[in-house]
Short mmCIF file of C-alpha atoms in Angstrom, two decimals:
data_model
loop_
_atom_site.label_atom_id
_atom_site.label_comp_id
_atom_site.label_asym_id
_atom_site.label_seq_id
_atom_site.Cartn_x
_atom_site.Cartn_y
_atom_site.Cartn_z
CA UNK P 1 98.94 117.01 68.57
CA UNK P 2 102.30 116.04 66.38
CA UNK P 3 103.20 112.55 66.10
CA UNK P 4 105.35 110.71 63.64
CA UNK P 5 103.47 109.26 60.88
CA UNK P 6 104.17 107.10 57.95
CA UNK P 7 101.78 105.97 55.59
CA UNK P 8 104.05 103.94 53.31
CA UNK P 9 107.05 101.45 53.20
CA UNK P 10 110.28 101.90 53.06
CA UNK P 11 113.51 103.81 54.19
CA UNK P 12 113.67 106.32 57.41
CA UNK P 13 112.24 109.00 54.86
CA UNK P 14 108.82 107.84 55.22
CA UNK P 15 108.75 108.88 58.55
CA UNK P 16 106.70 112.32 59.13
CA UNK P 17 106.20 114.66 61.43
CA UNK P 18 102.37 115.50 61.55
CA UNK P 19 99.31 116.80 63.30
CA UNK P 20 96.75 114.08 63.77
CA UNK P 21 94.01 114.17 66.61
CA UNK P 22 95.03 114.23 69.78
CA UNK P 23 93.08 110.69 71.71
CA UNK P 24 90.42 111.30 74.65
CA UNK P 25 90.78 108.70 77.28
CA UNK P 26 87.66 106.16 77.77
CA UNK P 27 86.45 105.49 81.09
CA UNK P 28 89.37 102.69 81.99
CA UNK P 29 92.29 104.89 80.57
CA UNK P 30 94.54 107.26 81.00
CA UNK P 31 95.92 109.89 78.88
CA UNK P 32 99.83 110.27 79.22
CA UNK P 33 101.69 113.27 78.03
CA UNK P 34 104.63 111.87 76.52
CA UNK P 35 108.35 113.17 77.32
CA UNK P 36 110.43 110.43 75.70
CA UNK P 37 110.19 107.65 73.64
CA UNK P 38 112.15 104.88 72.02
CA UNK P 39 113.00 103.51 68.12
CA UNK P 40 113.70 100.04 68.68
CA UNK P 41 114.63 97.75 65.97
CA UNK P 42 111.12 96.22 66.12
CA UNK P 43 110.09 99.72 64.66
CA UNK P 44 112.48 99.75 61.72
CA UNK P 45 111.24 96.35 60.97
CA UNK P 46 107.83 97.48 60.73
CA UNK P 47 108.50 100.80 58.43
CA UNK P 48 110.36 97.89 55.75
CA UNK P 49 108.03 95.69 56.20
CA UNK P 50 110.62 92.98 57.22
CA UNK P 51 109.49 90.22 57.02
CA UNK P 52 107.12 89.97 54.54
CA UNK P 53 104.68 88.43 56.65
CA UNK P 54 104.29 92.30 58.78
CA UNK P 55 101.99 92.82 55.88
CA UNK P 56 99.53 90.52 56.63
CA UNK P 57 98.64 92.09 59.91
CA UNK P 58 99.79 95.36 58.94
CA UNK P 59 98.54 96.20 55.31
CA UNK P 60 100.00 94.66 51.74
CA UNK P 61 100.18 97.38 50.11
CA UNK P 62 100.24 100.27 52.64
CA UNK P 63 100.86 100.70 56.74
CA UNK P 64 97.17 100.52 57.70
CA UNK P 65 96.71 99.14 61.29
CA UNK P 66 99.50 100.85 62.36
CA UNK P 67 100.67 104.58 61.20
CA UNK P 68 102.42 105.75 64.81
CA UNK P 69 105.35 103.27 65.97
CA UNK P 70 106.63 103.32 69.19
CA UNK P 71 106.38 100.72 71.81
CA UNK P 72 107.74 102.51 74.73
CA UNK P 73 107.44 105.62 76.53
CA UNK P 74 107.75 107.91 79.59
CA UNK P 75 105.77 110.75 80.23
CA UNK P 76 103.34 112.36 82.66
CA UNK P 77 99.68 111.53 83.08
CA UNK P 78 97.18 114.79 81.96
CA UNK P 79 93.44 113.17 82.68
CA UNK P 80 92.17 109.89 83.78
CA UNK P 81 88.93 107.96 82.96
CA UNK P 82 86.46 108.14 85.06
CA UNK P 83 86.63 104.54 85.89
CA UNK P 84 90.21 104.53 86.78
CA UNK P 85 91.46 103.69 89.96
CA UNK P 86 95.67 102.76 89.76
CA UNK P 87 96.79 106.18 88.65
CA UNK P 88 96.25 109.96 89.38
CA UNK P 89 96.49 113.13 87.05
CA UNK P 90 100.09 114.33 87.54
CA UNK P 91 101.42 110.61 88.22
CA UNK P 92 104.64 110.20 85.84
CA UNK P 93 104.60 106.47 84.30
CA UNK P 94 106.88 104.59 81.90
CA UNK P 95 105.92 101.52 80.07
CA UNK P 96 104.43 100.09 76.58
CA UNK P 97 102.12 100.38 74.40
CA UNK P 98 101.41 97.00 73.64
CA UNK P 99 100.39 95.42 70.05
CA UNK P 100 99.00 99.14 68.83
CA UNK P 101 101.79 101.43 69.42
CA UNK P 102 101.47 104.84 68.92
CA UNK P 103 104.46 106.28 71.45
CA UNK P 104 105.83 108.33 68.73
CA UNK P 105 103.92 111.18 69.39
CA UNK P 106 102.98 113.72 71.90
CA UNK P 107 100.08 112.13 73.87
CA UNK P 108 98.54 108.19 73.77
CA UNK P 109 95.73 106.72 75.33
CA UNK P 110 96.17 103.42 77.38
CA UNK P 111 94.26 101.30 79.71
CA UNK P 112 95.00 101.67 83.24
CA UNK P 113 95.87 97.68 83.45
CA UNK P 114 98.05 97.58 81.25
CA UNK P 115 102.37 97.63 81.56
CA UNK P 116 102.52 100.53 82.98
CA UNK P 117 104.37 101.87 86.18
CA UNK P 118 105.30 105.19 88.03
CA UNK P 119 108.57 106.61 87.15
CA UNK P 120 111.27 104.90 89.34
CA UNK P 121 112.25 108.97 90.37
CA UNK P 122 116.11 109.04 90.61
CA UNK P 123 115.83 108.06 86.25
CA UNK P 124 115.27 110.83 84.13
CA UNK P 125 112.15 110.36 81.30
CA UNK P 126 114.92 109.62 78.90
CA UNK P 127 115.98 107.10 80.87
CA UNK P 128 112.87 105.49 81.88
CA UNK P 129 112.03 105.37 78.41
CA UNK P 130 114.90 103.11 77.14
CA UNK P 131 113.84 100.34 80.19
CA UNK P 132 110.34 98.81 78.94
CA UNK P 133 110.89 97.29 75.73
CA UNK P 134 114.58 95.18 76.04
CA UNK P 135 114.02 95.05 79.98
CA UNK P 136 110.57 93.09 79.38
CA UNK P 137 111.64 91.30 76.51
CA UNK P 138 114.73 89.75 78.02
CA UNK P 139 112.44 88.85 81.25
CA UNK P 140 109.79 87.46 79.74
CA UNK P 141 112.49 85.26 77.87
CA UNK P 142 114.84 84.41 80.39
CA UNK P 143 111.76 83.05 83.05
CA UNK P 144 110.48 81.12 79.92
CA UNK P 145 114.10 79.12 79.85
CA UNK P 146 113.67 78.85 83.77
CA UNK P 147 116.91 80.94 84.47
CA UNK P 148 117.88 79.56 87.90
CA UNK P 149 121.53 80.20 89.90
CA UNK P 150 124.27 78.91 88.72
CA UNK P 151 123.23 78.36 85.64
CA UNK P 152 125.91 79.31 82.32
CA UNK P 153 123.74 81.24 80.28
CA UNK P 154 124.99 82.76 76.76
CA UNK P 155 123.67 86.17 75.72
CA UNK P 156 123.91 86.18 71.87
CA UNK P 157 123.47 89.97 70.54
CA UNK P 158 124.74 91.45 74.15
CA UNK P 159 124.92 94.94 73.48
CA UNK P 160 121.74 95.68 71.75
CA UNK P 161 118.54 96.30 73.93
CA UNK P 162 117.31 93.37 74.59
CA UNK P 163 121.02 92.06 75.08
CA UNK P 164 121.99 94.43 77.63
CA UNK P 165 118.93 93.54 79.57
CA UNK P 166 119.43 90.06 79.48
CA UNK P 167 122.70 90.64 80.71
CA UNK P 168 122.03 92.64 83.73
CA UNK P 169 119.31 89.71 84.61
CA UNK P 170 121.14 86.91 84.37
CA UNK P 171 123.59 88.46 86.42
CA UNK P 172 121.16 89.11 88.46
CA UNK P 173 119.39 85.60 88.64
CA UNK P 174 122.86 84.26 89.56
CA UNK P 175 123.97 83.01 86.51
CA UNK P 176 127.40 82.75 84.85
CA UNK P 177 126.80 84.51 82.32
CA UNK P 178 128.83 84.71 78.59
CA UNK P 179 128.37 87.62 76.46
CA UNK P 180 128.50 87.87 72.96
CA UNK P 181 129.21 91.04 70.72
CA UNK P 182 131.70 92.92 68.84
CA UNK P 183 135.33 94.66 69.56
CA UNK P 184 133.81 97.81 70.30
CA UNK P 185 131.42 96.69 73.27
CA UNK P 186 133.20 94.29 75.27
CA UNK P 187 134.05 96.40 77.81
CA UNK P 188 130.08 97.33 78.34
CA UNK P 189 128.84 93.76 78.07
CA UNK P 190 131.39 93.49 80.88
CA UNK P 191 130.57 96.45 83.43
CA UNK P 192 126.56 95.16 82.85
CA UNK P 193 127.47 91.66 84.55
CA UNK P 194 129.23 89.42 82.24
CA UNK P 195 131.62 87.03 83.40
CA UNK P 196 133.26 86.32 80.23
CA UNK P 197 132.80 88.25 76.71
CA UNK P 198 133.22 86.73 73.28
CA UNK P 199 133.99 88.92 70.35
CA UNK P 200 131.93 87.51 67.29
CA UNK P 201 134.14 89.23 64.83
CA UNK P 202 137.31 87.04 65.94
CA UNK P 203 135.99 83.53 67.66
CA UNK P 204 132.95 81.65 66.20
CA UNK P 205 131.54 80.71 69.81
CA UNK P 206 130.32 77.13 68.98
CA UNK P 207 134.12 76.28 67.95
CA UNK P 208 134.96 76.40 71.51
CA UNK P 209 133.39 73.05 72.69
CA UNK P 210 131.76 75.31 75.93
CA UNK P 211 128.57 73.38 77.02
CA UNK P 212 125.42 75.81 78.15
CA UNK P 213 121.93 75.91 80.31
CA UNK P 214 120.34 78.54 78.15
CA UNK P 215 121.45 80.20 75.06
CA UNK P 216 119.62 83.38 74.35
CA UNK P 217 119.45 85.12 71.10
CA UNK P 218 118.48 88.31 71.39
CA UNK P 219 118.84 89.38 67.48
CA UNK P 220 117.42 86.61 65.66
CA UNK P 221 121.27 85.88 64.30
CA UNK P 222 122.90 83.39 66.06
CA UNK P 223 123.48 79.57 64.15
CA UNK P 224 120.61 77.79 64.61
CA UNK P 225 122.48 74.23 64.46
CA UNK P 226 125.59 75.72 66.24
CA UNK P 227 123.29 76.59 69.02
CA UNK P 228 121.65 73.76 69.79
CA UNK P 229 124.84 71.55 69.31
CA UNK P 230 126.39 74.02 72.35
CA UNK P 231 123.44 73.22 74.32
CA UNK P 232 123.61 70.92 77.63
CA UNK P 233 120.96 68.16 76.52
CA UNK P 234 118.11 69.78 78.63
CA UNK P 235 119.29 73.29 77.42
CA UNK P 236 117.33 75.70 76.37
CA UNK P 237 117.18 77.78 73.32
CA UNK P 238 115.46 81.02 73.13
CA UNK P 239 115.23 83.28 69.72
CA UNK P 240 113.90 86.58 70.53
CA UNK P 241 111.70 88.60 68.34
CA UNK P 242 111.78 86.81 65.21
CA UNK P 243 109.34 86.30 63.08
CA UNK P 244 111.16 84.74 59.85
CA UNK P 245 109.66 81.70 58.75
CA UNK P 246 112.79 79.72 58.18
CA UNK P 247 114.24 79.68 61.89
CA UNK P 248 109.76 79.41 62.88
CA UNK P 249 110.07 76.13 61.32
CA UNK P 250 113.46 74.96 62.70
CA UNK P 251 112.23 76.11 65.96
CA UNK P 252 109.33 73.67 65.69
CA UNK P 253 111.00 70.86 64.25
CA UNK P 254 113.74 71.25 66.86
CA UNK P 255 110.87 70.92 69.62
CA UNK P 256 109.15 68.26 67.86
CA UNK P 257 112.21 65.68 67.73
CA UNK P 258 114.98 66.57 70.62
CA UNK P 259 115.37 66.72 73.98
CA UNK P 260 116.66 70.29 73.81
CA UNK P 261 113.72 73.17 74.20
CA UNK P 262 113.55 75.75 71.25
CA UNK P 263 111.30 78.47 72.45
CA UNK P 264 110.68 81.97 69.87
CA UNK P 265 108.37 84.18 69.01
CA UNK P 266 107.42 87.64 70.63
CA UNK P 267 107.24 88.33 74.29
CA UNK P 268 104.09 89.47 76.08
CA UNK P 269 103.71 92.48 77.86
CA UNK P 270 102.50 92.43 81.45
CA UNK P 271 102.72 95.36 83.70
CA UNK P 272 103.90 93.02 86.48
CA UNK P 273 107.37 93.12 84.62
CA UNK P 274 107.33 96.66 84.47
CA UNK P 275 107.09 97.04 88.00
CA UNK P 276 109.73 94.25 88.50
CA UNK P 277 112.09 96.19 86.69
CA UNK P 278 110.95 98.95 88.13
CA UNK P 279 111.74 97.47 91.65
CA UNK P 280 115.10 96.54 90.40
CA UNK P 281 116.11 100.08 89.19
CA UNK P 282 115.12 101.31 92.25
CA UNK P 283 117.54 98.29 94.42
CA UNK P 284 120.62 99.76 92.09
CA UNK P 285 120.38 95.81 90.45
CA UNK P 286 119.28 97.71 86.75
CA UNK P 287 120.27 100.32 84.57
CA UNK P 288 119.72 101.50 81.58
CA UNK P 289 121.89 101.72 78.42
CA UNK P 290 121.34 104.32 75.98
CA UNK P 291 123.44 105.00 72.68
CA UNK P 292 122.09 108.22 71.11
CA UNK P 293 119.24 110.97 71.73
CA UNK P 294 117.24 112.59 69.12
CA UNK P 295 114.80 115.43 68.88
CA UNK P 296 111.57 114.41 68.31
CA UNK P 297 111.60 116.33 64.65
CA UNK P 298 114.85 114.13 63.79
CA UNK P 299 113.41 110.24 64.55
CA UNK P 300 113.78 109.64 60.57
CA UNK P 301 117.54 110.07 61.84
CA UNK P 302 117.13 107.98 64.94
CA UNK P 303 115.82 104.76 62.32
CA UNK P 304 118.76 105.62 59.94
CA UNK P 305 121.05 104.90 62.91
CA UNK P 306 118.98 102.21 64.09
CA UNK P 307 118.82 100.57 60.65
CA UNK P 308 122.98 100.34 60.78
CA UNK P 309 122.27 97.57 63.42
CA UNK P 310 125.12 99.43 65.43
CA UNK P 311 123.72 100.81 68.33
CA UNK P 312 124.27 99.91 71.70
CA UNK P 313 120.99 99.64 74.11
CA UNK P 314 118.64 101.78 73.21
CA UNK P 315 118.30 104.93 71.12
CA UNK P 316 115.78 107.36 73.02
CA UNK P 317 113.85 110.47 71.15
CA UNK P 318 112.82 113.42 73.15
CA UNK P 319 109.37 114.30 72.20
CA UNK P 320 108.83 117.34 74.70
CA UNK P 321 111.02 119.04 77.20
#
């Protein structure tokens, strides 16, 4: 089978397109036929090696662990373990890959239990494909600040896609929800579910003396201090897939000696959030948001666009038609 490989650090040019073995699925798992699949900006993080500390989990010197990125997918289900009893050959998922990746190529192997759902049907595989990652993300987020009605939640990074996501949920949770981004995407942030939009490029947010529930940071940007000072004094902080030490350490300090809540880190994939999205998609309550659509051949060019830190949602490659 073809799948994009890269065996060293560095720009989109390490990405290839190669033949590598194609997996055989062990009794609990199932063997999925990818359609589409996703570069997020976890992935371009990973090919730099950004942060430093990827390497220790990853390989110093060399991408060792992990060769194939790609977290999320959409696709159609060839065989099944013998052992498996959720799924059928012929069922078409959508879902993650968890920790290992490996959705940037033309089959993967994954247990049957894992986050994983059927295709809601009325969304395309291209479609279904951009849902997984930012819709699970800003979930698993958004119930760890205890999102409740009512609530004025600030999206920080609203257009990206984890930020479009966490739009469309608090919205959907009841909150009044603020979006943050630049000129070119208010309009979006609005038609997802935000009642008000704040263009970073013009207004510095935390100069407006606005009080909030939850402030969510969804790109690992947002002023730590400025944050927390724009917080209600039981608010809640949440820094999304960031694994700097710098803002690690402020987030633990922060914990350690206010009343506020700092909570970071990555979110874990469960497949019941899958199917809750996948529930909401199929209610009209969730959509998704895609930018651009590459071949599969050209997903150097989907990190180049991805490493502009431009893109709004989700930027989806087609890996067979």
């Amino acid at each position: 089978m073809k799948a994009i490989v890269y065996k060293k650090y560095g720009p989109p040019e390490v990405m290839k397109l190669m033949e590598v073995e194609k997996p055989v699925p062990r009794d609990n798992e199932i063997l999925i036929k990818i359609y589409a699949t996703t570069v997020t900006s976890g992935d371009s993080r990973l090919r730099r090696a950004d942060p430093f500390l990827t390497r220790l989990f990853n390989g110093l010197t060399a991408p060792k662990k992990i060769t194939i990125l790609g977290n999320e997918l959409a696709g159609k289900i060839e065989a099944i373990g013998k052992d498996v009893k959720l799924f059928r050959t012929g069922d078409e998922v959508f879902g993650q890959t968890g920790l290992g990746l490996g959705a940037n190529a033309e089959y993967i192997c994954l247990p049957e239990d894992g986050s994983l759902a059927l295709k809601p049907a009325a969304l395309t595989f291209q479609e279904a494909a951009s849902i997984p990652f930012g819709g699970s993300t800003a979930l698993h987020f958004l119930r760890k600040g205890n999102i409740s009605k009512g609530q004025k939640v600030l999206i920080y990074g609203a257009s990206g896609s984890i930020g479009t996501a966490a739009v469309q949920l608090a919205s959907y949770f009841g909150a009044d929800v603020t979006g943050i981004c630049s000129t070119a995407n208010l309009e979006l942030v609005k038609t997802l579910g935000a009642l008000h939009v704040i263009d970073y490029t013009k207004e510095d947010f935390t100069s407006r003396g606005e009080i909030y529930d939850i402030i969510f940071d969804t790109v690992g940007s947002s002023p730590f201090s400025g944050c927390l000072n724009s917080l209600d004094k039981k608010g809640v902080y949440l820094r999304a897939v960031n694994m700097d030490p710098g803002p690690i350490v402020r987030t633990l300090l922060a914990s350690l000696f206010s009343s506020k809540k700092v909570i970071g880190g990555l979110a874990a994939e469960r497949k019941e959030n899958i199917v809750f999205l996948k529930e909401l998609i199929e209610a009209g309550r969730y959509k998704p948001v895609i930018d651009r659509v590459y071949p599969f051949e050209q997903t150097a060019e989907a990190h180049r666009y991805v490493d502009t830190g431009r893109k709004k949602g989700n930027v989806v490659v087609i890996v067979q038609k």
